Amino acid sequence: MARLKRSEVEPHEDYGFFGPGSVVWKVWSYPTAPTVGFQRSVVVEELDPPLVAAVDATQGIYQRSRTRYDRTLRYFAMVAFAGSREVCKAADVLVKVHSKAIGQLPYGGGTYDANDPASQLWIQLTGWHSILYAYEKYGPGKLTPAEEKEYWEACAVAAELQTCSPDDIPRDRDGVRAYFERMRPQLSASPIARQAMNHLLKTELVLPPVPGWAKPASMAVAKAQRIATIATMPHWMREMAGIRQPRLLDILIVPVIKAAFSLAHLNPRVELRLLGRISPSTVAVIAPIKLGVPPRNEEVLTPAEARSRHGYAKPAEAHLELRARQAARVFGDGEAPSEQGLIESQQILGPLS
């Protein structure tokens, strides 16, 4: 990746939904977010039977590991940093993308739907909790009580961009812990879940090709991130998923990763270069924040204000006809769902390959 100049950075239209000084920008702009935090979220998510059924049906994480990681991380970053119009457009097309992720559960009977509010709530809370957990473990440390309250209030704001209800978002750590305890009996380390979790822990699959002389260093970085990510997972979860790691590694990895992230965070351009290696399309989202490029309009909107201004429906109410047609194709006619949303998403979330 070439050195990115400040003059070459495209400013966002506005500050989106959070903006400078927010705890979201503080936590999500630290190097722990796109690395250990994001990897932890996508790994832990697979324990939810409906979610992993959708993942397994599409096979995207196996067939295009790097672009799948890139596109998903770009969307997460957009919610935190991008302009409100761009985020509304991405959230809208994501409903279309998820409309094809429907089908019969492979274990236990029933159906799955990636747009189901319960599934979206699981993704939302797993993601935001993982980003915060990684920040606290490998970054500057715990937030203040006021910052933590703001963080979970912001999570509820971001939930308005999903099909779940912001009212279902806990507003403190105890509430989040209670949510995961309620979910625990529903989680399952099925064969497809174990396969997905182990696959997503292979950081080397999302790194770009390197010359032969650089491969040992690249593999060492991938191994360190895997160890760091596993070290954030509770032991009951590791046992359930058949993921083994000595407790000594859990301890030894902390100072190593903390030092590496602290060093990288000293230089925004270094952060952007490192980000470009794991998620090239996310660089354009983060660069204005890292390089201090102000948006064209220095304002922060609410999701409701943004939808009204830019002409988008609430995700839960968006594209109901398309979703009904997809259901009729899959459950009624036994046909494969339309790829319409996936095709449209490439202009917003990046190419599929």
XYZ file of C-alpha atoms in Angstrom:
353
model
C 0.000 0.000 0.000
C 1.426 3.372 -1.062
C 1.862 6.158 1.480
C -1.518 7.876 1.823
C -1.392 11.667 1.641
C -3.847 13.801 3.574
C -4.688 15.726 0.401
C -5.720 12.461 -1.288
C -8.264 11.509 1.376
C -11.918 11.892 0.419
C -13.786 13.573 3.287
C -17.008 12.123 4.592
C -20.229 14.040 3.993
C -20.812 14.513 7.729
C -19.746 12.984 11.041
C -22.374 10.265 10.810
C -23.889 9.184 14.114
C -21.053 9.695 16.622
C -18.238 12.076 15.751
C -15.035 13.392 17.366
C -14.850 13.175 21.116
C -17.241 10.229 21.232
C -16.303 7.067 23.057
C -17.139 5.131 19.879
C -14.373 6.901 17.983
C -12.021 6.369 20.929
C -12.591 2.606 21.136
C -13.244 1.731 17.503
C -10.253 3.688 16.170
C -7.748 1.772 18.315
C -5.810 -1.034 16.524
C -7.551 -3.680 18.660
C -10.839 -3.075 16.819
C -10.135 -4.347 13.278
C -7.894 -7.146 14.530
C -8.560 -9.074 17.747
C -11.898 -7.395 18.476
C -13.366 -8.027 15.049
C -11.957 -11.552 14.792
C -13.361 -12.422 18.208
C -16.807 -11.204 17.195
C -17.028 -13.251 14.000
C -15.691 -16.357 15.741
C -18.036 -16.187 18.736
C -21.029 -15.426 16.491
C -20.810 -18.900 14.958
C -22.136 -20.511 18.136
C -25.614 -19.212 17.291
C -27.331 -21.988 15.265
C -29.364 -19.730 12.925
C -26.370 -17.529 12.174
C -23.940 -20.349 11.429
C -26.578 -22.043 9.271
C -26.685 -18.945 7.073
C -22.885 -18.736 7.020
C -22.548 -22.389 6.077
C -25.190 -22.170 3.356
C -23.475 -19.302 1.549
C -19.930 -20.717 2.036
C -18.613 -17.165 1.679
C -16.111 -17.426 4.521
C -14.540 -20.458 2.854
C -14.700 -19.497 -0.802
C -13.613 -15.865 -0.417
C -12.163 -15.530 3.062
C -10.269 -12.316 2.427
C -13.005 -10.353 0.663
C -15.646 -11.552 3.132
C -13.528 -10.272 6.028
C -12.838 -7.045 4.151
C -16.474 -6.319 3.303
C -17.784 -7.135 6.772
C -15.135 -5.049 8.524
C -15.824 -2.168 6.147
C -19.487 -2.186 7.135
C -18.656 -2.239 10.866
C -16.274 0.681 10.364
C -18.804 2.620 8.298
C -21.342 2.504 11.115
C -18.775 4.011 13.475
C -17.091 6.566 11.209
C -18.725 7.148 7.819
C -21.186 9.848 6.769
C -24.858 9.312 7.502
C -25.977 8.976 3.862
C -23.327 6.359 3.136
C -24.199 4.370 6.261
C -27.939 4.448 5.545
C -27.268 3.199 2.034
C -25.047 0.385 3.336
C -27.589 -0.635 5.989
C -30.318 -0.651 3.364
C -28.437 -2.852 0.914
C -27.413 -5.172 3.753
C -31.092 -6.034 4.252
C -31.121 -7.097 0.586
C -27.941 -9.125 1.040
C -29.399 -10.883 4.073
C -32.655 -11.596 2.233
C -30.927 -14.497 0.479
C -29.608 -15.971 3.732
C -32.712 -18.009 4.555
C -33.366 -21.725 4.724
C -33.872 -24.802 6.862
C -31.756 -25.291 9.965
C -29.457 -28.297 9.437
C -29.827 -29.400 13.070
C -32.917 -29.517 15.252
C -35.454 -28.404 12.673
C -36.881 -24.973 12.010
C -35.718 -22.204 9.715
C -33.206 -19.379 9.763
C -33.333 -15.845 8.396
C -30.355 -13.481 8.576
C -32.758 -10.526 8.819
C -34.467 -11.970 11.880
C -34.293 -9.388 14.730
C -33.001 -11.968 17.223
C -30.151 -12.915 14.894
C -29.312 -9.275 14.263
C -29.326 -8.543 18.009
C -26.849 -11.376 18.549
C -24.543 -9.954 15.865
C -24.854 -6.428 17.229
C -24.078 -7.270 20.840
C -21.382 -9.818 20.054
C -19.644 -7.295 17.824
C -19.799 -4.310 20.153
C -18.891 -6.380 23.216
C -15.913 -7.978 21.439
C -14.556 -4.632 20.238
C -14.769 -3.223 23.769
C -13.350 -6.365 25.397
C -10.306 -6.348 23.104
C -9.771 -2.627 23.745
C -9.790 -3.165 27.502
C -7.547 -6.259 27.413
C -4.980 -5.206 24.811
C -5.477 -1.446 24.655
C -5.516 1.464 27.122
C -7.716 -0.373 29.630
C -11.207 -0.064 31.043
C -13.466 2.841 30.239
C -14.718 5.146 32.949
C -18.293 4.488 34.152
C -19.497 7.517 32.161
C -17.712 6.334 29.021
C -19.091 2.836 29.396
C -22.632 4.201 29.717
C -22.080 6.273 26.583
C -20.688 3.243 24.757
C -23.772 1.098 25.287
C -26.084 4.024 24.497
C -24.153 4.327 21.227
C -24.611 0.604 20.624
C -28.368 1.190 20.811
C -28.032 4.011 18.272
C -26.133 1.704 15.926
C -28.821 -0.965 16.403
C -31.201 1.335 14.535
C -29.204 0.407 11.426
C -30.063 -3.282 11.931
C -33.409 -5.075 11.895
C -33.317 -5.495 15.682
C -34.854 -2.989 18.080
C -32.624 -0.518 19.974
C -34.930 -1.107 22.948
C -33.442 -4.601 23.261
C -29.878 -3.292 23.668
C -28.653 -3.456 27.296
C -27.372 -0.127 28.579
C -24.642 -1.380 30.912
C -22.163 -4.210 31.424
C -24.453 -6.127 33.758
C -27.219 -6.062 31.167
C -24.858 -7.286 28.469
C -23.648 -10.082 30.741
C -27.243 -11.070 31.479
C -28.007 -11.181 27.737
C -25.146 -13.604 27.079
C -26.228 -15.774 29.999
C -29.736 -15.967 28.494
C -28.250 -16.896 25.140
C -25.906 -19.554 26.504
C -28.462 -22.424 26.539
C -29.303 -21.642 22.903
C -25.704 -21.780 21.712
C -24.383 -24.889 20.048
C -20.969 -26.017 18.869
C -22.362 -28.075 16.000
C -19.962 -29.540 13.418
C -20.537 -26.569 11.104
C -20.004 -24.145 13.994
C -16.701 -25.738 14.972
C -15.573 -25.745 11.368
C -16.444 -22.065 10.941
C -14.833 -20.979 14.217
C -11.564 -22.746 13.488
C -11.544 -21.369 9.962
C -12.127 -17.795 11.135
C -9.257 -18.096 13.618
C -6.839 -18.577 10.695
C -5.699 -14.975 10.389
C -3.322 -15.935 7.589
C -6.319 -16.390 5.267
C -7.093 -12.648 5.325
C -3.507 -11.457 4.940
C -2.229 -10.614 1.451
C 0.376 -12.789 -0.290
C 3.956 -11.955 0.658
C 7.368 -12.835 -0.828
C 8.943 -16.032 0.425
C 11.390 -14.214 2.667
C 8.514 -12.462 4.484
C 6.341 -15.539 5.049
C 7.779 -16.464 8.468
C 7.009 -12.966 9.814
C 3.525 -13.008 8.288
C 2.767 -16.387 9.831
C 4.093 -15.209 13.195
C 1.718 -12.228 13.119
C -1.192 -14.499 12.207
C -0.312 -16.940 14.998
C -0.032 -14.125 17.561
C -3.448 -12.766 16.646
C -4.993 -16.219 16.871
C -3.534 -16.690 20.357
C -4.693 -13.214 21.408
C -8.209 -13.789 20.131
C -8.578 -17.173 21.808
C -7.309 -15.628 25.060
C -10.374 -13.339 25.075
C -12.814 -16.234 24.874
C -14.251 -17.684 28.111
C -13.111 -21.229 28.851
C -16.619 -22.688 28.731
C -16.914 -21.399 25.187
C -13.557 -22.847 24.185
C -14.516 -26.207 25.673
C -17.808 -26.146 23.821
C -16.077 -25.411 20.519
C -13.148 -27.770 21.062
C -10.615 -24.931 20.964
C -7.547 -25.653 23.069
C -4.916 -23.199 24.275
C -2.651 -23.398 27.342
C -3.397 -20.864 30.065
C 0.250 -19.827 29.966
C -0.201 -18.569 26.405
C -3.263 -16.610 27.534
C -1.015 -14.782 29.986
C 2.118 -14.358 27.889
C 0.336 -12.946 24.843
C -1.085 -9.932 26.704
C 2.087 -7.815 27.092
C 3.229 -8.708 23.592
C -0.006 -7.638 21.908
C -0.465 -4.586 24.149
C 3.012 -3.355 23.244
C 2.526 -3.998 19.524
C -0.798 -2.147 19.375
C 0.503 0.718 21.527
C 3.460 1.153 19.199
C 1.291 1.065 16.070
C -1.118 3.594 17.576
C 1.652 6.178 17.850
C 1.562 6.797 14.106
C -1.783 7.058 12.219
C -0.104 6.351 8.895
C 1.353 3.123 10.260
C -2.113 2.153 11.487
C -3.566 2.784 8.037
C -0.842 0.754 6.343
C -1.462 -2.158 8.686
C -5.225 -1.849 8.195
C -4.683 -1.910 4.445
C -3.138 -5.337 4.741
C -6.178 -6.953 6.339
C -8.980 -4.784 4.940
C -8.050 -2.534 2.008
C -11.579 -1.192 1.486
C -11.819 -0.056 5.108
C -8.898 2.366 4.757
C -11.052 4.966 2.965
C -13.534 4.835 5.845
C -10.941 5.304 8.592
C -8.431 7.594 6.843
C -10.369 10.866 7.342
C -10.514 10.206 11.073
C -6.890 9.115 11.403
C -5.511 11.979 9.292
C -7.807 14.681 10.644
C -9.728 15.398 7.450
C -12.995 17.105 8.473
C -16.276 16.193 6.758
C -17.958 18.556 4.328
C -20.652 19.209 6.939
C -19.515 19.124 10.555
C -22.686 17.710 12.043
C -23.791 14.556 13.860
C -27.209 13.111 13.019
C -29.489 10.540 14.598
C -30.448 7.537 12.449
C -34.036 8.863 12.287
C -32.828 12.256 11.036
C -30.580 10.565 8.491
C -33.338 8.298 7.162
C -35.665 11.266 6.794
C -33.037 13.387 5.067
C -31.723 10.711 2.724
C -34.955 8.831 2.056
C -34.452 5.390 3.597
C -36.835 3.138 5.517
C -36.038 1.536 8.843
C -34.100 -1.684 8.129
C -36.814 -3.772 9.831
C -39.344 -2.324 7.381
C -37.138 -2.243 4.285
C -37.550 -4.400 1.174
C -40.395 -6.481 2.538
C -41.529 -7.446 -0.971
C -38.069 -8.705 -1.903
C -37.837 -10.661 1.338
C -41.250 -12.217 0.663
C -40.207 -13.181 -2.876
C -37.019 -14.747 -1.549
C -39.005 -16.767 1.001
C -41.398 -17.948 -1.710
C -38.490 -19.054 -3.904
C -36.702 -20.935 -1.119
C -39.521 -22.361 0.987
C -42.261 -22.523 -1.634
C -40.541 -23.377 -4.920
C -37.403 -25.012 -3.557
C -35.219 -22.708 -5.651
C -32.044 -20.837 -4.826
C -32.601 -17.250 -3.653
C -31.857 -14.259 -5.856
C -28.364 -12.736 -5.711
C -29.745 -9.217 -6.272
C -28.628 -7.766 -2.957
C -25.182 -9.315 -3.096
C -24.608 -7.902 -6.565
C -25.801 -4.420 -5.599
C -23.658 -4.405 -2.466
C -20.393 -4.451 -4.364
C -20.544 -0.709 -5.070
C -20.942 -0.007 -1.349
C -19.129 -2.764 0.533
C -16.512 -3.713 -2.035
C -16.042 -6.484 -4.607
C -16.905 -10.102 -3.898
C -13.590 -11.383 -5.245
